[in-house]
Tab-separated table of N, CA and C in Angstrom:
chain	number	residue	atom	x	y	z
A	1	MET	N	65.814	-49.553	107.663
A	1	MET	CA	66.310	-50.905	107.852
A	1	MET	C	66.299	-51.634	106.515
A	2	ASN	N	67.319	-52.423	106.292
A	2	ASN	CA	67.405	-53.205	105.060
A	2	ASN	C	66.667	-54.524	105.221
A	3	ILE	N	66.037	-54.960	104.118
A	3	ILE	CA	65.307	-56.225	104.125
A	3	ILE	C	65.664	-57.043	102.884
A	4	SER	N	65.370	-58.323	102.988
A	4	SER	CA	65.462	-59.264	101.869
A	4	SER	C	64.070	-59.844	101.692
A	5	VAL	N	63.598	-59.903	100.453
A	5	VAL	CA	62.262	-60.418	100.186
A	5	VAL	C	62.365	-61.539	99.156
A	6	ASP	N	61.788	-62.678	99.493
A	6	ASP	CA	61.752	-63.834	98.610
A	6	ASP	C	60.336	-63.937	98.050
A	7	LEU	N	60.204	-63.928	96.711
A	7	LEU	CA	58.901	-63.911	96.053
A	7	LEU	C	58.749	-65.104	95.120
A	8	THR	N	57.579	-65.727	95.178
A	8	THR	CA	57.214	-66.752	94.210
A	8	THR	C	55.832	-66.409	93.686
A	9	LEU	N	55.765	-66.036	92.409
A	9	LEU	CA	54.498	-65.713	91.759
A	9	LEU	C	53.994	-66.949	91.038
A	10	SER	N	52.751	-67.323	91.314
A	10	SER	CA	52.156	-68.526	90.732
A	10	SER	C	50.797	-68.207	90.121
A	11	PRO	N	50.782	-67.721	88.885
A	11	PRO	CA	49.501	-67.489	88.209
A	11	PRO	C	48.819	-68.825	87.919
A	12	LEU	N	47.523	-68.883	88.150
A	12	LEU	CA	46.775	-70.120	87.922
A	12	LEU	C	46.049	-70.023	86.582
A	13	SER	N	46.859	-70.034	85.514
A	13	SER	CA	46.329	-69.938	84.156
A	13	SER	C	47.277	-70.646	83.196
A	14	ASP	N	46.778	-70.941	82.017
A	14	ASP	CA	47.596	-71.627	81.016
A	14	ASP	C	48.769	-70.779	80.539
A	15	ASP	N	48.600	-69.458	80.537
A	15	ASP	CA	49.671	-68.574	80.066
A	15	ASP	C	50.484	-68.013	81.246
A	16	PHE	N	50.679	-68.837	82.279
A	16	PHE	CA	51.356	-68.411	83.502
A	16	PHE	C	52.766	-67.892	83.256
A	17	GLU	N	53.473	-68.506	82.304
A	17	GLU	CA	54.885	-68.177	82.111
A	17	GLU	C	55.091	-66.707	81.758
A	18	GLN	N	54.266	-66.167	80.877
A	18	GLN	CA	54.431	-64.768	80.479
A	18	GLN	C	54.173	-63.826	81.649
A	19	HIS	N	53.220	-64.150	82.515
A	19	HIS	CA	52.954	-63.319	83.690
A	19	HIS	C	54.159	-63.301	84.635
A	20	VAL	N	54.792	-64.448	84.814
A	20	VAL	CA	55.970	-64.529	85.673
A	20	VAL	C	57.116	-63.728	85.061
A	21	ILE	N	57.328	-63.877	83.777
A	21	ILE	CA	58.392	-63.138	83.090
A	21	ILE	C	58.165	-61.634	83.213
A	22	ASP	N	56.943	-61.183	82.993
A	22	ASP	CA	56.631	-59.749	83.101
A	22	ASP	C	56.886	-59.232	84.511
A	23	PHE	N	56.523	-60.013	85.516
A	23	PHE	CA	56.735	-59.610	86.906
A	23	PHE	C	58.228	-59.495	87.217
A	24	ILE	N	59.005	-60.480	86.803
A	24	ILE	CA	60.450	-60.449	87.050
A	24	ILE	C	61.096	-59.278	86.311
A	25	LYS	N	60.689	-59.006	85.079
A	25	LYS	CA	61.240	-57.874	84.338
A	25	LYS	C	60.931	-56.544	85.032
A	26	ALA	N	59.748	-56.432	85.618
A	26	ALA	CA	59.400	-55.214	86.357
A	26	ALA	C	60.303	-55.057	87.585
A	27	LEU	N	60.618	-56.162	88.254
A	27	LEU	CA	61.530	-56.098	89.402
A	27	LEU	C	62.939	-55.739	88.954
A	28	ARG	N	63.388	-56.337	87.865
A	28	ARG	CA	64.735	-56.061	87.342
A	28	ARG	C	64.916	-54.591	86.961
A	29	ALA	N	63.850	-53.943	86.513
A	29	ALA	CA	63.932	-52.558	86.035
A	29	ALA	C	64.028	-51.547	87.181
A	30	SER	N	64.043	-52.016	88.406
A	30	SER	CA	64.112	-51.126	89.575
A	30	SER	C	65.564	-50.827	89.935
A	31	GLN	N	65.719	-49.983	90.943
A	31	GLN	CA	67.058	-49.672	91.453
A	31	GLN	C	67.507	-50.683	92.495
A	32	PHE	N	66.662	-51.667	92.800
A	32	PHE	CA	66.969	-52.640	93.840
A	32	PHE	C	67.798	-53.798	93.293
A	33	THR	N	68.517	-54.481	94.175
A	33	THR	CA	69.255	-55.688	93.806
A	33	THR	C	68.256	-56.836	93.677
A	34	VAL	N	68.297	-57.534	92.541
A	34	VAL	CA	67.384	-58.650	92.272
A	34	VAL	C	68.216	-59.878	91.927
A	35	LEU	N	67.946	-60.983	92.606
A	35	LEU	CA	68.588	-62.263	92.312
A	35	LEU	C	67.496	-63.282	92.018
A	36	GLU	N	67.767	-64.161	91.073
A	36	GLU	CA	66.775	-65.156	90.677
A	36	GLU	C	67.357	-66.553	90.765
A	37	ASN	N	66.475	-67.516	91.004
A	37	ASN	CA	66.837	-68.926	90.901
A	37	ASN	C	65.623	-69.634	90.311
A	38	PRO	N	65.694	-70.916	90.040
A	38	PRO	CA	64.564	-71.595	89.394
A	38	PRO	C	63.266	-71.622	90.198
A	39	LEU	N	63.327	-71.373	91.494
A	39	LEU	CA	62.142	-71.491	92.333
A	39	LEU	C	61.553	-70.162	92.784
A	40	SER	N	62.371	-69.117	92.861
A	40	SER	CA	61.872	-67.844	93.364
A	40	SER	C	62.786	-66.704	92.922
A	41	THR	N	62.354	-65.513	93.259
A	41	THR	CA	63.122	-64.304	92.970
A	41	THR	C	63.306	-63.568	94.285
A	42	GLN	N	64.508	-63.086	94.521
A	42	GLN	CA	64.780	-62.314	95.716
A	42	GLN	C	65.064	-60.865	95.318
A	43	ILE	N	64.593	-59.950	96.154
A	43	ILE	CA	64.842	-58.533	95.941
A	43	ILE	C	65.267	-57.945	97.286
A	44	PHE	N	66.219	-57.011	97.246
A	44	PHE	CA	66.857	-56.504	98.458
A	44	PHE	C	66.843	-54.980	98.443
A	45	GLY	N	66.577	-54.387	99.593
A	45	GLY	CA	66.604	-52.935	99.658
A	45	GLY	C	66.160	-52.421	101.007
A	46	GLU	N	65.990	-51.115	101.069
A	46	GLU	CA	65.570	-50.439	102.283
A	46	GLU	C	64.059	-50.565	102.415
A	47	PHE	N	63.588	-50.947	103.584
A	47	PHE	CA	62.183	-51.273	103.816
A	47	PHE	C	61.222	-50.202	103.291
A	48	ASP	N	61.440	-48.952	103.682
A	48	ASP	CA	60.501	-47.882	103.328
A	48	ASP	C	60.470	-47.566	101.835
A	49	GLN	N	61.472	-47.965	101.095
A	49	GLN	CA	61.478	-47.790	99.636
A	49	GLN	C	60.992	-49.055	98.921
A	50	LEU	N	61.420	-50.208	99.417
A	50	LEU	CA	61.115	-51.466	98.733
A	50	LEU	C	59.653	-51.886	98.869
A	51	MET	N	59.070	-51.754	100.042
A	51	MET	CA	57.703	-52.239	100.233
A	51	MET	C	56.672	-51.490	99.380
A	52	PRO	N	56.715	-50.160	99.269
A	52	PRO	CA	55.771	-49.488	98.360
A	52	PRO	C	55.984	-49.892	96.899
A	53	PHE	N	57.237	-50.094	96.515
A	53	PHE	CA	57.535	-50.551	95.158
A	53	PHE	C	56.907	-51.920	94.921
A	54	LEU	N	57.100	-52.857	95.855
A	54	LEU	CA	56.522	-54.193	95.700
A	54	LEU	C	55.000	-54.145	95.687
A	55	ASN	N	54.423	-53.327	96.523
A	55	ASN	CA	52.969	-53.179	96.548
A	55	ASN	C	52.449	-52.780	95.164
A	56	GLU	N	53.107	-51.838	94.547
A	56	GLU	CA	52.709	-51.369	93.205
A	56	GLU	C	52.857	-52.473	92.156
A	57	LYS	N	53.982	-53.183	92.178
A	57	LYS	CA	54.244	-54.213	91.163
A	57	LYS	C	53.367	-55.449	91.366
A	58	ILE	N	53.116	-55.818	92.611
A	58	ILE	CA	52.237	-56.954	92.877
A	58	ILE	C	50.817	-56.623	92.435
A	59	LYS	N	50.350	-55.437	92.768
A	59	LYS	CA	49.009	-55.030	92.366
A	59	LYS	C	48.868	-55.033	90.844
A	60	ALA	N	49.850	-54.487	90.137
A	60	ALA	CA	49.809	-54.458	88.671
A	60	ALA	C	49.766	-55.876	88.104
A	61	SER	N	50.544	-56.778	88.687
A	61	SER	CA	50.558	-58.168	88.228
A	61	SER	C	49.207	-58.834	88.478
A	62	PHE	N	48.639	-58.621	89.647
A	62	PHE	CA	47.341	-59.200	89.976
A	62	PHE	C	46.236	-58.672	89.064
A	63	GLU	N	46.307	-57.413	88.690
A	63	GLU	CA	45.282	-56.825	87.830
A	63	GLU	C	45.277	-57.429	86.424
A	64	ASN	N	46.390	-58.045	86.025
A	64	ASN	CA	46.498	-58.648	84.692
A	64	ASN	C	46.167	-60.133	84.674
A	65	GLN	N	45.649	-60.679	85.800
A	65	GLN	CA	45.377	-62.105	85.893
A	65	GLN	C	44.047	-62.344	86.594
A	66	ASP	N	43.436	-63.473	86.278
A	66	ASP	CA	42.185	-63.822	86.956
A	66	ASP	C	42.440	-64.355	88.364
A	67	ILE	N	43.342	-65.329	88.460
A	67	ILE	CA	43.667	-65.936	89.750
A	67	ILE	C	45.182	-66.086	89.837
A	68	CYS	N	45.735	-65.672	90.959
A	68	CYS	CA	47.183	-65.735	91.130
A	68	CYS	C	47.516	-65.881	92.613
A	69	VAL	N	48.570	-66.631	92.888
A	69	VAL	CA	49.074	-66.787	94.248
A	69	VAL	C	50.463	-66.166	94.294
A	70	LEU	N	50.715	-65.380	95.322
A	70	LEU	CA	52.051	-64.825	95.539
A	70	LEU	C	52.495	-65.236	96.937
A	71	THR	N	53.619	-65.941	97.002
A	71	THR	CA	54.206	-66.307	98.282
A	71	THR	C	55.370	-65.360	98.531
A	72	MET	N	55.378	-64.739	99.724
A	72	MET	CA	56.409	-63.748	100.016
A	72	MET	C	56.962	-63.979	101.415
A	73	LYS	N	58.286	-64.011	101.503
A	73	LYS	CA	58.965	-64.073	102.796
A	73	LYS	C	59.792	-62.799	102.928
A	74	VAL	N	59.703	-62.148	104.072
A	74	VAL	CA	60.450	-60.926	104.331
A	74	VAL	C	61.397	-61.176	105.496
A	75	ILE	N	62.671	-60.870	105.270
A	75	ILE	CA	63.699	-61.096	106.283
A	75	ILE	C	64.310	-59.749	106.658
A	76	LYS	N	64.430	-59.487	107.920
A	76	LYS	CA	64.954	-58.201	108.387
A	76	LYS	C	66.486	-58.210	108.385
A	77	THR	N	67.038	-58.234	107.206
A	77	THR	CA	68.479	-58.109	106.991
A	77	THR	C	68.723	-58.174	105.488
A	78	ASP	N	69.837	-57.663	105.050
A	78	ASP	CA	70.199	-57.751	103.632
A	78	ASP	C	71.030	-59.010	103.430
A	79	ARG	N	70.448	-59.999	102.767
A	79	ARG	CA	71.133	-61.279	102.532
A	79	ARG	C	71.653	-61.389	101.094
A	80	SER	N	71.764	-60.283	100.398
A	80	SER	CA	72.137	-60.312	98.976
A	80	SER	C	73.553	-60.817	98.732
A	81	THR	N	74.418	-60.743	99.724
A	81	THR	CA	75.782	-61.191	99.537
A	81	THR	C	76.059	-62.549	100.202
A	82	TYR	N	75.009	-63.228	100.629
A	82	TYR	CA	75.171	-64.511	101.325
A	82	TYR	C	75.860	-65.542	100.425
A	83	GLU	N	76.827	-66.227	100.992
A	83	GLU	CA	77.468	-67.365	100.338
A	83	GLU	C	77.604	-68.472	101.375
A	84	PRO	N	77.217	-69.692	101.020
A	84	PRO	CA	77.322	-70.782	101.982
A	84	PRO	C	78.781	-71.038	102.379
A	85	HIS	N	78.985	-71.417	103.622
A	85	HIS	CA	80.331	-71.686	104.130
A	85	HIS	C	80.483	-73.165	104.482
A	86	PHE	N	79.912	-74.023	103.658
A	86	PHE	CA	80.030	-75.468	103.894
A	86	PHE	C	80.218	-76.184	102.593
């Protein structure tokens, strides 16, 4: 099944920006579709492939920080081609 995942990484440190950049670059380097906006990053793919990948990248990001919050929404559909119709 295809999923869409919305991620917001919020490191609680003075050097938060570099941690966010590193996390986004790790997502971009994957085979998955990645879209970004000023508030969050979305990644799209097949559930059984995407979730283990995210688990690995989230863990790596957390290991490089003292305190960090990650907000994640998972939607059971591929919304990568969504365009508003209004």
